[in-house]
Tab-separated table of C-alpha atoms and ligand atoms in Angstrom:
chain	number	residue	atom	x	y	z
A	276	MET	CA	127.712	178.771	25.241
A	277	ALA	CA	124.911	178.026	27.624
A	278	LYS	CA	122.168	176.324	25.712
A	279	PHE	CA	119.631	175.855	28.492
A	280	GLU	CA	118.494	178.546	30.926
A	281	VAL	CA	116.396	178.650	34.065
A	282	PRO	CA	113.112	180.322	33.132
A	283	LYS	CA	112.218	183.410	35.112
A	284	LEU	CA	109.817	182.667	37.954
A	285	PRO	CA	106.357	183.775	36.705
A	286	TYR	CA	105.606	185.547	40.049
A	287	ASP	CA	107.520	187.079	42.969
A	288	TYR	CA	109.595	184.812	45.182
A	289	GLY	CA	107.420	185.635	48.171
A	290	ALA	CA	104.100	185.307	46.328
A	291	LEU	CA	103.352	181.758	47.482
A	292	ALA	CA	103.782	182.562	51.189
A	293	PRO	CA	102.736	181.468	53.725
A	294	TYR	CA	102.482	178.071	52.039
A	295	ILE	CA	105.920	178.230	50.414
A	296	SER	CA	108.259	180.919	51.708
A	297	GLU	CA	110.342	183.440	49.795
A	298	GLN	CA	113.493	181.800	51.167
A	299	THR	CA	112.484	178.379	49.870
A	300	MET	CA	111.605	179.762	46.452
A	301	LYS	CA	114.913	181.633	46.177
A	302	LEU	CA	116.918	178.549	47.085
A	303	HIS	CA	114.800	176.209	45.028
A	304	HIS	CA	114.646	178.306	41.868
A	305	ASP	CA	117.955	180.203	41.927
A	306	LYS	CA	120.191	177.485	43.385
A	307	HIS	CA	118.691	174.040	42.831
A	308	HIS	CA	117.111	174.604	39.434
A	309	GLN	CA	120.174	176.582	38.337
A	310	ALA	CA	122.426	173.661	39.286
A	311	TYR	CA	120.384	171.262	37.142
A	312	VAL	CA	120.649	173.658	34.217
A	313	ASP	CA	124.409	174.197	34.705
A	314	ASN	CA	125.041	170.462	34.761
A	315	LEU	CA	122.755	169.861	31.786
A	316	ASN	CA	124.768	172.466	29.867
A	317	LYS	CA	128.001	170.706	30.850
A	318	ALA	CA	126.599	167.470	29.453
A	319	VAL	CA	125.576	168.951	26.115
A	320	ASP	CA	128.919	170.764	25.843
A	321	MET	CA	130.522	167.319	25.835
A	322	HIS	CA	128.306	166.173	22.955
A	323	PRO	CA	126.992	169.296	21.207
A	324	GLU	CA	124.610	167.354	18.969
A	325	TRP	CA	122.555	166.779	22.119
A	326	GLY	CA	122.431	170.536	22.701
A	327	GLU	CA	120.487	170.902	19.488
A	328	LYS	CA	117.587	168.882	20.822
A	329	GLY	CA	114.759	170.368	22.840
A	330	ILE	CA	114.430	169.414	26.486
A	331	GLU	CA	111.402	167.163	25.860
A	332	GLU	CA	113.285	165.211	23.222
A	333	ILE	CA	116.233	164.820	25.606
A	334	ILE	CA	113.915	163.468	28.322
A	335	LYS	CA	112.361	160.983	25.913
A	336	THR	CA	115.576	159.752	24.310
A	337	TYR	CA	118.500	160.171	26.757
A	338	ASP	CA	118.894	156.394	26.783
A	339	LYS	CA	120.349	156.669	23.282
A	340	ALA	CA	122.935	159.254	24.372
A	341	PRO	CA	126.650	158.439	24.715
A	342	ASP	CA	127.439	156.624	27.962
A	343	ASP	CA	129.429	159.500	29.452
A	344	ILE	CA	126.424	161.856	29.460
A	345	LYS	CA	123.442	159.495	29.715
A	346	THR	CA	123.052	159.811	33.494
A	347	MET	CA	123.696	163.568	33.410
A	348	LEU	CA	120.926	164.034	30.844
A	349	LYS	CA	118.553	161.852	32.852
A	350	ASN	CA	119.167	163.588	36.192
A	351	HIS	CA	119.884	167.184	35.205
A	352	GLY	CA	117.715	167.233	32.082
A	353	GLY	CA	114.943	165.760	34.211
A	354	GLY	CA	115.591	168.327	36.930
A	355	HIS	CA	115.376	171.166	34.418
A	356	TYR	CA	112.225	169.827	32.777
A	357	ASN	CA	110.396	168.968	36.018
A	358	HIS	CA	111.163	172.278	37.707
A	359	SER	CA	110.212	174.325	34.645
A	360	LEU	CA	106.799	172.666	34.850
A	361	PHE	CA	106.603	172.949	38.635
A	362	TRP	CA	106.892	176.773	38.761
A	363	ASN	CA	103.982	177.063	36.353
A	364	MET	CA	101.881	174.566	38.258
A	365	LEU	CA	101.891	176.975	41.208
A	366	SER	CA	100.159	180.335	41.424
A	367	PRO	CA	99.993	183.302	43.762
A	368	LYS	CA	96.236	183.284	43.045
A	369	LYS	CA	95.559	181.133	46.078
A	370	ASP	CA	92.802	178.594	46.627
A	371	GLN	CA	91.817	178.326	42.993
A	372	SER	CA	89.178	175.755	42.180
A	373	PRO	CA	89.443	173.430	39.227
A	374	SER	CA	87.198	174.490	36.360
A	375	GLU	CA	84.096	172.476	35.473
A	376	THR	CA	85.966	170.781	32.604
A	377	THR	CA	88.853	169.784	34.857
A	378	LYS	CA	86.490	168.626	37.585
A	379	GLN	CA	84.573	166.420	35.171
A	380	MET	CA	87.757	164.781	33.913
A	381	ILE	CA	88.992	164.140	37.453
A	382	ASP	CA	85.577	162.937	38.637
A	383	ALA	CA	85.400	160.506	35.739
A	384	GLN	CA	88.640	158.851	36.817
A	385	PHE	CA	88.722	159.256	40.598
A	386	GLY	CA	85.073	159.694	41.604
A	387	ASP	CA	85.430	163.213	42.945
A	388	ILE	CA	88.036	165.862	43.559
A	389	ASP	CA	88.467	165.033	47.262
A	390	THR	CA	89.184	161.377	46.518
A	391	PHE	CA	91.679	162.473	43.874
A	392	LYS	CA	93.422	164.842	46.303
A	393	LYS	CA	93.517	162.146	48.963
A	394	GLN	CA	95.062	159.559	46.636
A	395	PHE	CA	97.516	162.054	45.160
A	396	GLY	CA	98.522	163.141	48.672
A	397	GLU	CA	98.983	159.563	49.830
A	398	GLY	CA	101.203	158.904	46.840
A	399	ALA	CA	103.255	162.024	47.601
A	400	THR	CA	103.609	161.016	51.239
A	401	LYS	CA	104.840	157.559	50.285
A	402	VAL	CA	107.593	158.598	47.869
A	403	PHE	CA	110.676	157.186	49.569
A	404	GLY	CA	113.539	159.659	49.667
A	405	SER	CA	113.622	162.230	46.875
A	406	GLY	CA	111.168	162.271	44.028
A	407	TRP	CA	107.877	163.472	42.632
A	408	GLN	CA	104.212	162.568	42.709
A	409	TRP	CA	102.303	163.095	39.479
A	410	LEU	CA	98.908	163.221	37.879
A	411	VAL	CA	99.576	162.104	34.314
A	412	MET	CA	97.743	161.488	31.078
A	413	ASP	CA	98.444	157.945	29.993
A	414	ASN	CA	96.906	156.852	26.696
A	415	GLY	CA	94.051	159.290	27.094
A	416	LYS	CA	93.408	158.276	30.698
A	417	LEU	CA	94.289	160.180	33.869
A	418	SER	CA	96.335	158.270	36.407
A	419	LEU	CA	98.646	158.724	39.363
A	420	MET	CA	102.296	157.800	39.512
A	421	SER	CA	105.434	158.708	41.362
A	422	THR	CA	108.991	158.957	40.065
A	423	PRO	CA	112.256	158.722	41.984
A	424	ASN	CA	114.939	161.425	41.807
A	425	GLN	CA	114.359	163.656	38.748
A	426	ASP	CA	112.857	160.968	36.544
A	427	SER	CA	110.030	162.268	34.397
A	428	PRO	CA	106.780	160.565	33.409
A	429	LEU	CA	107.591	161.724	29.877
A	430	THR	CA	110.371	159.118	29.632
A	431	GLN	CA	107.668	156.474	30.079
A	432	GLY	CA	105.454	158.075	27.457
A	433	LYS	CA	103.117	159.703	29.984
A	434	THR	CA	102.273	163.395	29.985
A	435	PRO	CA	102.640	165.268	33.294
A	436	ILE	CA	99.482	167.213	34.212
A	437	LEU	CA	100.225	168.094	37.850
A	438	GLY	CA	103.282	167.292	39.922
A	439	ILE	CA	104.577	167.936	43.404
A	440	ASP	CA	108.267	168.027	44.184
A	441	VAL	CA	108.806	166.110	47.426
A	442	TRP	CA	112.571	166.500	47.605
A	443	GLU	CA	113.410	167.911	51.028
A	444	HIS	CA	114.839	171.026	49.332
A	445	ALA	CA	111.247	171.865	48.332
A	446	TYR	CA	109.955	172.095	51.892
A	447	TYR	CA	112.564	171.614	54.618
A	448	VAL	CA	113.053	175.318	55.400
A	449	ASP	CA	109.294	175.804	55.842
A	450	TYR	CA	108.082	172.487	57.180
A	451	GLN	CA	111.237	170.647	58.344
A	452	ASN	CA	110.428	166.918	58.205
A	453	ARG	CA	106.647	167.406	57.996
A	454	ARG	CA	106.070	166.437	54.390
A	455	ALA	CA	102.330	165.918	54.945
A	456	ASP	CA	101.985	169.552	56.111
A	457	TYR	CA	103.865	170.731	53.027
A	458	ILE	CA	101.496	168.747	50.813
A	459	SER	CA	98.441	170.275	52.564
A	460	GLY	CA	99.883	173.767	52.170
A	461	TRP	CA	100.847	173.117	48.554
A	462	TRP	CA	97.234	172.502	47.477
A	463	HIS	CA	96.477	176.158	48.325
A	464	VAL	CA	98.834	177.367	45.609
A	465	VAL	CA	98.060	174.883	42.824
A	466	ASN	CA	97.544	176.659	39.507
A	467	TRP	CA	94.397	174.894	38.315
A	468	GLU	CA	94.191	177.204	35.331
A	469	TYR	CA	97.541	175.920	34.084
A	470	VAL	CA	96.543	172.331	34.856
A	471	GLU	CA	93.464	172.773	32.685
A	472	GLY	CA	95.669	174.016	29.856
A	473	LEU	CA	97.714	170.811	30.033
A	474	LEU	CA	94.595	168.643	30.329
A	475	THR	CA	92.921	170.081	27.276
A	476	LYS	CA	96.026	170.463	25.115
B	195	LIG	MN1	113.141	170.630	43.471
């Protein structure tokens, strides 16, 4: 029995175009995310007690799992968790602005929104190979971090607020090797409303 499922995309596959194409979204959501979920389900089938935990608990505690599924939970559990967040962090309502509350919180930590975007973008550009760049809440303070592969900030006790997937599968069809262009395009479809929800939770 499949315990975990890929959540339905909260908008049409083509809704983020021209910044992220329909083809990329179909591959990314239906194939890549699905593969993480399928492999996560295989792992919890091997040790069903792990299938009774929620995905956040799995991300926080996979290190305590039996050796034969530890890496599967880390990679595929992480993939499922990160991508479930990622779809919601994007919106077809393009060029949203952060609300006053969000802006104040970002200004307090980074000076202003442009400096924040610059630093976040630099971090995303520098991720070597496959991984993610994040804005996280860490002990009540906003900060930037990147994670390799499908590692989640949650494993380190930090709460993801905004994250960009910089695996090539996220942008190669649309931007080929031009990760910086993908990052610039991606800002146009950031769901600031959702980000605010995470910030003020
Ligand atoms: Mn991805």
